[in-house]
Coordinates of C-alpha atoms in Angstrom, one line a residue:
Chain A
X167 CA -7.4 -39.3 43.7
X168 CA -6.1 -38.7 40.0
X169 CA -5.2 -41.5 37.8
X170 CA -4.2 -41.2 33.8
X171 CA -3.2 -43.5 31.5
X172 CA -1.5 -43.7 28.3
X173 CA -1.9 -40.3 27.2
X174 CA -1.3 -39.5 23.5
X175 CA -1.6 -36.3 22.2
X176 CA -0.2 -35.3 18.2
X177 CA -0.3 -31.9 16.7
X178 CA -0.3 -32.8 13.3
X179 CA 2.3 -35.1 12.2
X180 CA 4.5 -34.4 15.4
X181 CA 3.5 -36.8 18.4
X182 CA 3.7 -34.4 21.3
X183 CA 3.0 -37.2 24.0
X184 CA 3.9 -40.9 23.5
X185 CA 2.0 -42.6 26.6
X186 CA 1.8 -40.6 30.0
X187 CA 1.1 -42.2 33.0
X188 CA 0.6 -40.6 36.1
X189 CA -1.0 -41.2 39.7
X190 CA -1.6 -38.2 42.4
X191 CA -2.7 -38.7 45.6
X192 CA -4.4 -36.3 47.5
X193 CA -1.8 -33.8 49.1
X194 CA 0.6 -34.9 46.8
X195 CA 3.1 -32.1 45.1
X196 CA 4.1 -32.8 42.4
X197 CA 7.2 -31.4 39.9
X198 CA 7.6 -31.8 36.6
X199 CA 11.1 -31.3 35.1
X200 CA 12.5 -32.2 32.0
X201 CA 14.0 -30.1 28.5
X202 CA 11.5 -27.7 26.9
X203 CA 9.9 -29.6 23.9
X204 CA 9.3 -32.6 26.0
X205 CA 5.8 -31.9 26.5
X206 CA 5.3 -31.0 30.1
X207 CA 3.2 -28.2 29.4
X208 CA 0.9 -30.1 27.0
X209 CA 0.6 -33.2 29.5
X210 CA -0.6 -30.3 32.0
X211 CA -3.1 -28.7 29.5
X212 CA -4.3 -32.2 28.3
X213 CA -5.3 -33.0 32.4
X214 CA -7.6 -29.8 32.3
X215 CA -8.7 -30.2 29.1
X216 CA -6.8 -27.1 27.6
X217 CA -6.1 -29.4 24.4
X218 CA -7.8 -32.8 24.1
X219 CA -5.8 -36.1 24.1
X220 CA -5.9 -38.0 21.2
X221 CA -6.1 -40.9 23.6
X222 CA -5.7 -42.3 27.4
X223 CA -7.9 -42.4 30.5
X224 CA -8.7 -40.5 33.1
X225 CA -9.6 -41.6 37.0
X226 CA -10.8 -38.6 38.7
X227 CA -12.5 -39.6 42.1
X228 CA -13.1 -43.0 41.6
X229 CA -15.0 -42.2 38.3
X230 CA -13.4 -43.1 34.8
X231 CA -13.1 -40.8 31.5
X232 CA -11.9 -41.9 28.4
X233 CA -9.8 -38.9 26.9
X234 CA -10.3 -39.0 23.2
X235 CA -14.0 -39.2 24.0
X236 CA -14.8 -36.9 26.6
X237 CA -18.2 -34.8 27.0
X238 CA -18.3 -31.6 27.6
X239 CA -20.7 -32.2 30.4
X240 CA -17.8 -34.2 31.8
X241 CA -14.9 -31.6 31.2
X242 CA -17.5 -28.9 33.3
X243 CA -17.2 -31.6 36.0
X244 CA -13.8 -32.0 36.1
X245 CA -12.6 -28.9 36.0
X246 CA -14.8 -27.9 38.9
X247 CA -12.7 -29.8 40.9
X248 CA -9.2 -28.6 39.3
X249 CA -7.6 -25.0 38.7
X250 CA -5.0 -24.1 36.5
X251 CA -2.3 -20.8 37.1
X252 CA -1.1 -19.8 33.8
X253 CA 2.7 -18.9 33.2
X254 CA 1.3 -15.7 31.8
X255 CA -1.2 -15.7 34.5
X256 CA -4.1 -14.4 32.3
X257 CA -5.9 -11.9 34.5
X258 CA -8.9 -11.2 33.3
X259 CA -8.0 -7.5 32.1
X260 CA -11.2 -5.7 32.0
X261 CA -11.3 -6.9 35.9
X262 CA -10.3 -5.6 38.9
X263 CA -8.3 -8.1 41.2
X264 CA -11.3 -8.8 43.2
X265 CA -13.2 -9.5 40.1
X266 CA -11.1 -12.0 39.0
X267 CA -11.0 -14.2 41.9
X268 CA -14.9 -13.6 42.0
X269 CA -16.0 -14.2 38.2
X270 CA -15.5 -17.9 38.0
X271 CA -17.4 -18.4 41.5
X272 CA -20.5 -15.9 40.6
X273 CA -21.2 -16.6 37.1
X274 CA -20.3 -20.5 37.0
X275 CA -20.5 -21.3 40.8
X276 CA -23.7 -19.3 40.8
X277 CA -22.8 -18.0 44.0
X278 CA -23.9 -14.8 45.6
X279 CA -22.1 -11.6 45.1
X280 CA -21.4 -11.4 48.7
X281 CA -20.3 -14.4 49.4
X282 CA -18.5 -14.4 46.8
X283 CA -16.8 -11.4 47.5
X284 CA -16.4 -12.2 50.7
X285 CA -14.1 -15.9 50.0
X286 CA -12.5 -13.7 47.1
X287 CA -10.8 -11.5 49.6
X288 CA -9.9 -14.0 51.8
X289 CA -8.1 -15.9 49.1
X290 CA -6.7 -12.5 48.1
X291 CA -5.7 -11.7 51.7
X292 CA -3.6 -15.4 52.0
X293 CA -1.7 -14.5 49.1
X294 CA -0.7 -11.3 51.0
X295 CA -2.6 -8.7 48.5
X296 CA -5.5 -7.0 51.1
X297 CA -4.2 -4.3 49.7
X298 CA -5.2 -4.8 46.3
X299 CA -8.1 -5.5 46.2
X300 CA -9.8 -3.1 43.6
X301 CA -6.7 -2.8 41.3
X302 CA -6.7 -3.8 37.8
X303 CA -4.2 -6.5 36.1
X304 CA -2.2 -4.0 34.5
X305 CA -1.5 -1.7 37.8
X306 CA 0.2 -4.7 39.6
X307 CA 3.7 -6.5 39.3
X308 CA 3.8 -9.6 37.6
X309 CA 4.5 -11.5 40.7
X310 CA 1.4 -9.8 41.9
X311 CA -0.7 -10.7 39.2
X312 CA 0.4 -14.1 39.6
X313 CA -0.5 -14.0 43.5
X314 CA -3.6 -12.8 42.0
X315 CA -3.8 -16.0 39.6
X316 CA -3.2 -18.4 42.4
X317 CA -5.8 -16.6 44.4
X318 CA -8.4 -16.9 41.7
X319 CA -7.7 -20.8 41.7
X320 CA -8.0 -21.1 45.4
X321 CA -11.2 -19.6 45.7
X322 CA -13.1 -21.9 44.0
X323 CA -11.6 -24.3 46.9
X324 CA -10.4 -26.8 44.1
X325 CA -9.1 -30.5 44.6
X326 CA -6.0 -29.9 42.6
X327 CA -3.9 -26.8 41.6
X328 CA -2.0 -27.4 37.8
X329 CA 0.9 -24.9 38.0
X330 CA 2.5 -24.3 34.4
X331 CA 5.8 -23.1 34.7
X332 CA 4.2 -19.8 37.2
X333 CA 7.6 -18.6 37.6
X334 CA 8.9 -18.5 34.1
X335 CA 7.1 -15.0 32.5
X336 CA 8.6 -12.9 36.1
X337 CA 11.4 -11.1 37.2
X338 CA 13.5 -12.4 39.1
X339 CA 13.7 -11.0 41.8
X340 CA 9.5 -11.4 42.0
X341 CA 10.4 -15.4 41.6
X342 CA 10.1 -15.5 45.8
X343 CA 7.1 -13.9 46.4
X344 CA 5.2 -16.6 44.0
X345 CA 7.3 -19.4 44.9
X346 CA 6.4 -18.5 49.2
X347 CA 2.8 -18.6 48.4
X348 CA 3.1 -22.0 46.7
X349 CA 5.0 -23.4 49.1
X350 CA 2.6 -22.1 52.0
X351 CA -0.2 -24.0 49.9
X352 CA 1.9 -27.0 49.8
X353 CA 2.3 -27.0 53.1
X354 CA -1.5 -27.3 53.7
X355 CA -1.9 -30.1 52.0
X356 CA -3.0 -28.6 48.7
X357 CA -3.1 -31.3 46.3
X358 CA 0.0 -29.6 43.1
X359 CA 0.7 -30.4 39.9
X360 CA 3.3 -28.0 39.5
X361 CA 5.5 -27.7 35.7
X362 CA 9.0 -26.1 36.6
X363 CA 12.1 -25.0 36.6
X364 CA 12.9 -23.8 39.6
X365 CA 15.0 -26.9 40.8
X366 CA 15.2 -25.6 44.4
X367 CA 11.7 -25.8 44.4
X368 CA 11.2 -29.1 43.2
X369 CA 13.6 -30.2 45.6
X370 CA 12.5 -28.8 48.5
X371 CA 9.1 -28.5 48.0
X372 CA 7.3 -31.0 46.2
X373 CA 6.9 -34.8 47.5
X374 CA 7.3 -36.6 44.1
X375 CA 9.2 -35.5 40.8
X376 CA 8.6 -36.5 37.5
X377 CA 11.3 -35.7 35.0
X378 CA 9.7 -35.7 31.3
X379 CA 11.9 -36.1 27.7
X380 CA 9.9 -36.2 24.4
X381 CA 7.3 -36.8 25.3
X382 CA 7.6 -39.7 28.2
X383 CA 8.2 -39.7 32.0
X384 CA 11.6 -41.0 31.9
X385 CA 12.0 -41.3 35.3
X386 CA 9.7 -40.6 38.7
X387 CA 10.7 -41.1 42.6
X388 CA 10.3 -39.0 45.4
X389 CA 12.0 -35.4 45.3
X390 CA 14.7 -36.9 47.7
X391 CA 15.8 -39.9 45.8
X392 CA 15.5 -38.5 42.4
X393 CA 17.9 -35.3 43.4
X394 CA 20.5 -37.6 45.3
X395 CA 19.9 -40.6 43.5
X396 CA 18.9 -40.1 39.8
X397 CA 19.0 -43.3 38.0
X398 CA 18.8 -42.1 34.4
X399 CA 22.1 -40.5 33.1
X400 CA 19.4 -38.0 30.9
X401 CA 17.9 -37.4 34.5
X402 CA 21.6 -36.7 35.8
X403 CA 22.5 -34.2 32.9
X404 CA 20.1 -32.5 33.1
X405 CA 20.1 -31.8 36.9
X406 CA 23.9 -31.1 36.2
X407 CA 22.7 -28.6 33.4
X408 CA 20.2 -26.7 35.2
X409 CA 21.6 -26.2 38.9
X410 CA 25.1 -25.0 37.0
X411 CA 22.3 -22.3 35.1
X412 CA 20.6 -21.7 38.2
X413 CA 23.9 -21.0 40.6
X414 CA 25.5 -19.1 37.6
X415 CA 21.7 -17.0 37.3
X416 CA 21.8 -16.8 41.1
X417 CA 18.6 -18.3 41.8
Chain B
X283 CA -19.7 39.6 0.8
X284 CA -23.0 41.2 0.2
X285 CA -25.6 42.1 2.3
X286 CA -27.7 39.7 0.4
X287 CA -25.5 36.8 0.3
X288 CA -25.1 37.5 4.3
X289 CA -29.1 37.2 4.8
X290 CA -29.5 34.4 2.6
X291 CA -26.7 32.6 4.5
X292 CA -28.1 33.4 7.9
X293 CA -31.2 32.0 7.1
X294 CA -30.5 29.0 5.4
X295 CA -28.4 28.1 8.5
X296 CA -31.2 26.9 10.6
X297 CA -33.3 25.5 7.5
X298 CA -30.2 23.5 6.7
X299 CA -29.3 22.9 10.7
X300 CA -33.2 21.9 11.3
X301 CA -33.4 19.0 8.8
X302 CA -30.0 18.2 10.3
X303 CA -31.3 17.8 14.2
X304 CA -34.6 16.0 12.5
X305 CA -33.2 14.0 10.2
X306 CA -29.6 13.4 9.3
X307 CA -29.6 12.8 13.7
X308 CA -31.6 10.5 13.8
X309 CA -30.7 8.4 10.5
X310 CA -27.4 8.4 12.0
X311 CA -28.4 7.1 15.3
X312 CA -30.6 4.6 14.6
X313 CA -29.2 3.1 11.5
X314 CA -25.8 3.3 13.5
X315 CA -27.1 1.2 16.5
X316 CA -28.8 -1.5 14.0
X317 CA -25.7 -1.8 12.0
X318 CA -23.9 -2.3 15.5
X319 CA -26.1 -5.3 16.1
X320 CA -25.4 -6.8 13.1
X321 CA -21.8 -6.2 13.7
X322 CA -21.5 -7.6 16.4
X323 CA -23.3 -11.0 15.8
X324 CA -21.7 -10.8 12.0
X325 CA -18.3 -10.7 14.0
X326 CA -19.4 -13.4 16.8
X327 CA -20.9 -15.7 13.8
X328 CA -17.1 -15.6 12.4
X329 CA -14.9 -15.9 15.1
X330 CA -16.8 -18.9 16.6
X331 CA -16.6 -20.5 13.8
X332 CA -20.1 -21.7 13.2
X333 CA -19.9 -23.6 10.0
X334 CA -23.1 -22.5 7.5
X335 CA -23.5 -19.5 9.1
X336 CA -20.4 -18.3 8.9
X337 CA -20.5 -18.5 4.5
X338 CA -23.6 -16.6 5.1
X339 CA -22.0 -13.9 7.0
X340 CA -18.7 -13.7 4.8
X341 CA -20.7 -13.5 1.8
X342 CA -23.2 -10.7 3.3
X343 CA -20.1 -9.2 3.5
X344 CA -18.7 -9.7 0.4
X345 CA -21.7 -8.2 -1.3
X346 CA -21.9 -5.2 0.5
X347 CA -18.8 -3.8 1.2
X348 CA -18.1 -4.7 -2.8
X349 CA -20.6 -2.7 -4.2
X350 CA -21.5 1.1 -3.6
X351 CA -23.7 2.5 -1.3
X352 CA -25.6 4.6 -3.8
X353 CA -26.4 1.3 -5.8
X354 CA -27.4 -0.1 -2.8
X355 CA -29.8 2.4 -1.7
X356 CA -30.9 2.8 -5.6
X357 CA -32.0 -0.8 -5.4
X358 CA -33.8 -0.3 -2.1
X359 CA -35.9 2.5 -3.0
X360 CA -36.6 2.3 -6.6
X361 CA -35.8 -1.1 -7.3
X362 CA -37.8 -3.0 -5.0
X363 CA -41.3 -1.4 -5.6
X364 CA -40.7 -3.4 -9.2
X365 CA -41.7 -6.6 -7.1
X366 CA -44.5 -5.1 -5.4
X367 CA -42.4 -4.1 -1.9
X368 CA -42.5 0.1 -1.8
X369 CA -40.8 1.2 1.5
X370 CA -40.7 5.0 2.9
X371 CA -37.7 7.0 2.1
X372 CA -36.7 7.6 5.3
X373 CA -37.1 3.6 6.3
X374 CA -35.2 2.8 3.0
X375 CA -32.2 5.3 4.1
X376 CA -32.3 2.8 7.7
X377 CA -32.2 -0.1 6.0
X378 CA -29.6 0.4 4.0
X379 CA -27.5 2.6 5.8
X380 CA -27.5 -0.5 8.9
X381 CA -26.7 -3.1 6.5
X382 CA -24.2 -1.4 4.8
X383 CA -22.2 -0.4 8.1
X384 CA -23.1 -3.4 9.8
X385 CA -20.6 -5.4 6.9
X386 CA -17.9 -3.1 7.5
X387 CA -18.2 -2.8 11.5
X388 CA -18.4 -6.9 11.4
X389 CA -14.9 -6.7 10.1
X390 CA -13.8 -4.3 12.8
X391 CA -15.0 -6.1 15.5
X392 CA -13.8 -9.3 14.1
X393 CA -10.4 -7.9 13.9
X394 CA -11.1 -7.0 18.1
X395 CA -11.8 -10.1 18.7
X396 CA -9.0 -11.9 17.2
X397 CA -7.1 -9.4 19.1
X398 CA -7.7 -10.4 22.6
X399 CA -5.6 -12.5 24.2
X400 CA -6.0 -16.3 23.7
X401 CA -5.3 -16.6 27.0
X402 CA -8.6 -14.7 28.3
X403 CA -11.0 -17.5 27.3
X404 CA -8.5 -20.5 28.5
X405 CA -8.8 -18.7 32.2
X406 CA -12.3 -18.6 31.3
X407 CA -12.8 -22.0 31.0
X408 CA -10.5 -22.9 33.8
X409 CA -12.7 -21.0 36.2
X410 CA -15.7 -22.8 34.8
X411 CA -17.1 -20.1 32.8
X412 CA -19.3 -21.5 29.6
X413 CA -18.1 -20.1 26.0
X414 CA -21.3 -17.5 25.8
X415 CA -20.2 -16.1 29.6
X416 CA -16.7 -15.6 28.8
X417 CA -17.7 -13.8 25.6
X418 CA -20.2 -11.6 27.2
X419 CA -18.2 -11.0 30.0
X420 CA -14.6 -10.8 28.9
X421 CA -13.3 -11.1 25.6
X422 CA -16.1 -8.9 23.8
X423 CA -15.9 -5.9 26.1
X424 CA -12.7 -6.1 25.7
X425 CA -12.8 -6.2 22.0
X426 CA -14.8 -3.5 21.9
X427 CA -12.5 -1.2 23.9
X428 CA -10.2 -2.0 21.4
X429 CA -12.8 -1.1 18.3
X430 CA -13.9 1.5 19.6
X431 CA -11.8 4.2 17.8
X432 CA -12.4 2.4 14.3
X433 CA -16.2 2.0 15.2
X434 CA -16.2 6.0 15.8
X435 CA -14.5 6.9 12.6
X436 CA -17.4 4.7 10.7
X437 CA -20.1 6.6 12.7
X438 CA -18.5 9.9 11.4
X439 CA -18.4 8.5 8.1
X440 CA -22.1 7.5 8.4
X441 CA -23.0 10.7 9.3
X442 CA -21.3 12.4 6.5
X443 CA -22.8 9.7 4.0
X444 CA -26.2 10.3 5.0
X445 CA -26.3 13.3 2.8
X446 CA -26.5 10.3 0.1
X447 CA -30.0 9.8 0.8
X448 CA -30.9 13.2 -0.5
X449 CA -31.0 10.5 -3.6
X450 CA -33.7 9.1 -2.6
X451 CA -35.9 11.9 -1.6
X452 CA -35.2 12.2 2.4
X453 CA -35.5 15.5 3.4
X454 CA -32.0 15.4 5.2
X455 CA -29.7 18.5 5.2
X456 CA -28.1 18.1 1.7
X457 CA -31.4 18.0 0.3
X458 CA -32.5 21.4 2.3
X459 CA -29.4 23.0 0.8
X460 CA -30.2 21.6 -2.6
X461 CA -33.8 23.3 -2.3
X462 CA -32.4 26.7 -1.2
X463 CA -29.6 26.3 -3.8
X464 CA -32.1 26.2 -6.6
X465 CA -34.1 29.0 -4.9
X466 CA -31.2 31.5 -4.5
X467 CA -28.7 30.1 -7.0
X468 CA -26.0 30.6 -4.5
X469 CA -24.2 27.3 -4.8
X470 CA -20.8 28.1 -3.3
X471 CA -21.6 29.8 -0.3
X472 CA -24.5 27.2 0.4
X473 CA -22.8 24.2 -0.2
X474 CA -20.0 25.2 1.8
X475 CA -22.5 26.4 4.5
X476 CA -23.6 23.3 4.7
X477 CA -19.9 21.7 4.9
X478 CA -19.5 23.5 8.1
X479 CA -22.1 22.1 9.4
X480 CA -21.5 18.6 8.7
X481 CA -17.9 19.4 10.2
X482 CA -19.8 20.7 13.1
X483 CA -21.3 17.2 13.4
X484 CA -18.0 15.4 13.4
X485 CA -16.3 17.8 15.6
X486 CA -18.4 17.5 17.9
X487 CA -18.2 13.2 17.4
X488 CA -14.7 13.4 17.9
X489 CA -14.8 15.2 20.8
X490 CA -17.2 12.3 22.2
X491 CA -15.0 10.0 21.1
X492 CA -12.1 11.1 22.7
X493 CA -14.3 11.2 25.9
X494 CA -15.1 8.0 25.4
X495 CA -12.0 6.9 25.2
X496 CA -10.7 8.3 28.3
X497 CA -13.9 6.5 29.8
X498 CA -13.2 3.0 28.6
X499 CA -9.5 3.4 29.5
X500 CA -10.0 2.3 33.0
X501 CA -8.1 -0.9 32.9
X502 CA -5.5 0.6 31.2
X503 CA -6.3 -0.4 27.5
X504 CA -3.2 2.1 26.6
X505 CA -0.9 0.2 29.6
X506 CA -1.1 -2.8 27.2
X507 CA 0.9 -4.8 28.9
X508 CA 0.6 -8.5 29.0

């Protein structure tokens, strides 16, 4: 569905990505772990256009894109296939939860109010908010506002969800709530992109992992081979690293 | 005080207070909501960066808010007829008046702008929203909510520095008291008559604002979290 190649991205003298490859398939979920600094979060940005590769292609449904050269025309395209949840979610704050799912689908989309409104509740109601309909950003819990933010990219009924780090900014004991509703989706079929570091997740969740160090996939397998069978001994310490943080965080 | 200082003072009240409602009023409003205008598209020029444009803007106001309102309205009203362009008092007092506030509301709502969450416009664009939507829909109400208290304190200011154009021959209400001043010679008591009612007017615009306020607060501006 998704193919990219040889992603470079620099800010300034600092090259942030070296050379990402990366190939989804439809209904694929996919992690990405690694230290912070090795640009996860920029590879995710750079795949919806958040910050513009210096350099690399892009495959989306069978049509190509060269990254350093991209049209806007093309980006609008894109990313009307593709959502993005934020780690700080970034609910619109002059909107009412409702709102928020419905902006993007009546003044982009161009749909009608009532349809809109009508798909924005459903998407509300599947991330278990029916009852929050007409509350603004700031009179809800984080983990709500994120359920909120996931809601917002369903709506639009997109061909991929990018996650960055949506756990990180909450609580934790709101960590659940967010993480049930992803895995719900995942379990649908939805097509994830998910940055993390909730290893459990990754684990049990997501089909494929990629594990990231400056600014390269160091190493990639399916969740189950790359947990119990990690060939890289970066890949290993840091597995060893995190789950000892994790148990000792009680996560 | 003397029963004749007490008559004088009750009538001047509404000859001072009637120029007021006609004049000062309306100067206010109207140049007020022009300057906002060019505030606002002063502000937007700025913060998105458009390149020749944005020297214009910054150099508009560098010019304006570095020299004084009283030259500028000087230069309006008796300066220009020089080259042949005579304008009416009252339309001189509106132009300068929304020019001058216009420079320093840019600033304001330039501030607001920066202010808003980067994050705003990158959810924008991820819902598909074009940069002109997400600016008209979320970041600049937004902004405003949060200029709003600055943008009230200039409006009080602009109402109080109307009485400037009294310079230039509008019959507003410093120039009323001027005229009953130099009927009566009762300086003190008239001038501070009309004091009072100038801090009628901004009583009464702090009151709004604070209504405002409360009005805009809806998605909990003061909650400010995230």
């Amino acid at each position: 569905m998704i193919e990219v190649k040889g992603i470079r991205k620099s800010f300034g003298s600092t090259e942030v990505l070296k050379g990402v490859d990366l190939y989804v398939e439809k209904g694929d979920v996919i992690a990405i772990l690694g230290p912070s600094g090795s640009g996860k979060t920029t590879f995710l940005r750079c795949m919806n256009f958040l910050e513009t590769a210096d350099e690399g292609s892009m495959t989306f449904d069978k049509e190509t894109y060269n990254l350093g050269h991209i049209s806007k025309k093309d980006i609008g395209k894109i990313r009307r296939k593709t959502a993005f949840v934020f780690q700080n979610f970034n609910l619109f704050l002059n909107k009412t939860a409702l709102e928020n799912v419905t902006e993007g689908l009546i003044v982009a989309r161009k749909m009608k109010r009532s349809q809109a409104e009508a798909m924005g509740k459903r998407a509300l109601d599947k991330v278990g908010l029916s009852d929050r309909y007409y509350h603004y950003p700031h009179e809800l819990s984080g983990g709500q506002q994120q359920r909120v933010a996931i809601a917002r990219a369903l709506a639009a009924e997109p061909e991929i969800i990018y996650f960055d780090e949506p756990t990180s900014a909450l609580d934790p004991e709101l960590i659940g709530e967010v993480l049930e509703v992803m895995r719900d989706l995942a379990g649908e079929g939805m097509t994830m992109l998910v940055v993390t570091h909730e290893i459990n997740f990754a684990r049990n969740v997501s089909t494929k992992v990629i594990f990231m160090e400056e600014g390269r996939i160091l190493e990639e397998g399916k969740a189950q081979d790359f947990f119990e069978n990690p060939k890289e001994e970066r890949t290993r310490d840091f597995l060893r690293l995190v789950s000892r943080e994790q148990t000792k965080a009680g996560i | 005080m003397s029963e004749r200082l007490y008559g004088i003072l009750l009538d001047s009240f509404w000859k001072i207070l009637l120029p007021g409602l006609k004049m000062t009023i309306p100067l206010s409003a109207i140049s007020f909501s022009l300057a906002m205008v060019i505030a606002v598209v002063m502000a937007l020029i700025q913060f998105a960066n458009i390149r020749i444009l944005k020297h214009l803007a910054r150099f508009y106001i560098w010019v304006i808010r570095g020299t004084p309102l009283l030259v500028q309205l000087y230069v309006i009203f008796f300066g220009l007829p020089g080259i042949g362009i005579v304008l009416d008092p009252f339309l001189s007092a509106v132009i300068v008046f929304s020019i001058n506030e216009g420079a320093y509301g840019a600033e304001i709502i330039r501030a607001a702008l920066e202010s808003v969450p980067k994050g705003q416009m990158e959810a924008g664009y991820c819902v598909g929203m074009s940069y002109l939507q997400i600016m008209r829909r979320i970041v600049l109400p937004q902004a405003l909510r949060t200029a709003f208290p600055s943008l009230s304190n200039s409006l009080i200011a602009m109402v109080k520095d109307t009485s400037l154009a009294a310079n230039i021959t509008v019959t507003e209400m410093f120039m009323a008291t001027q005229r009953i001043v130099a009927r009566t010679y009762e300086p003190l008591a008239l001038y501070c008559e009309v004091g009072l009612i100038y801090l009628m007017f901004s009583t009464i615009l702090t009151k709004l604002q604070r209504v405002g306020e409360k009005k805009l607060d809806f998605y909990g501006y003061q909650g400010g979290k995230s």
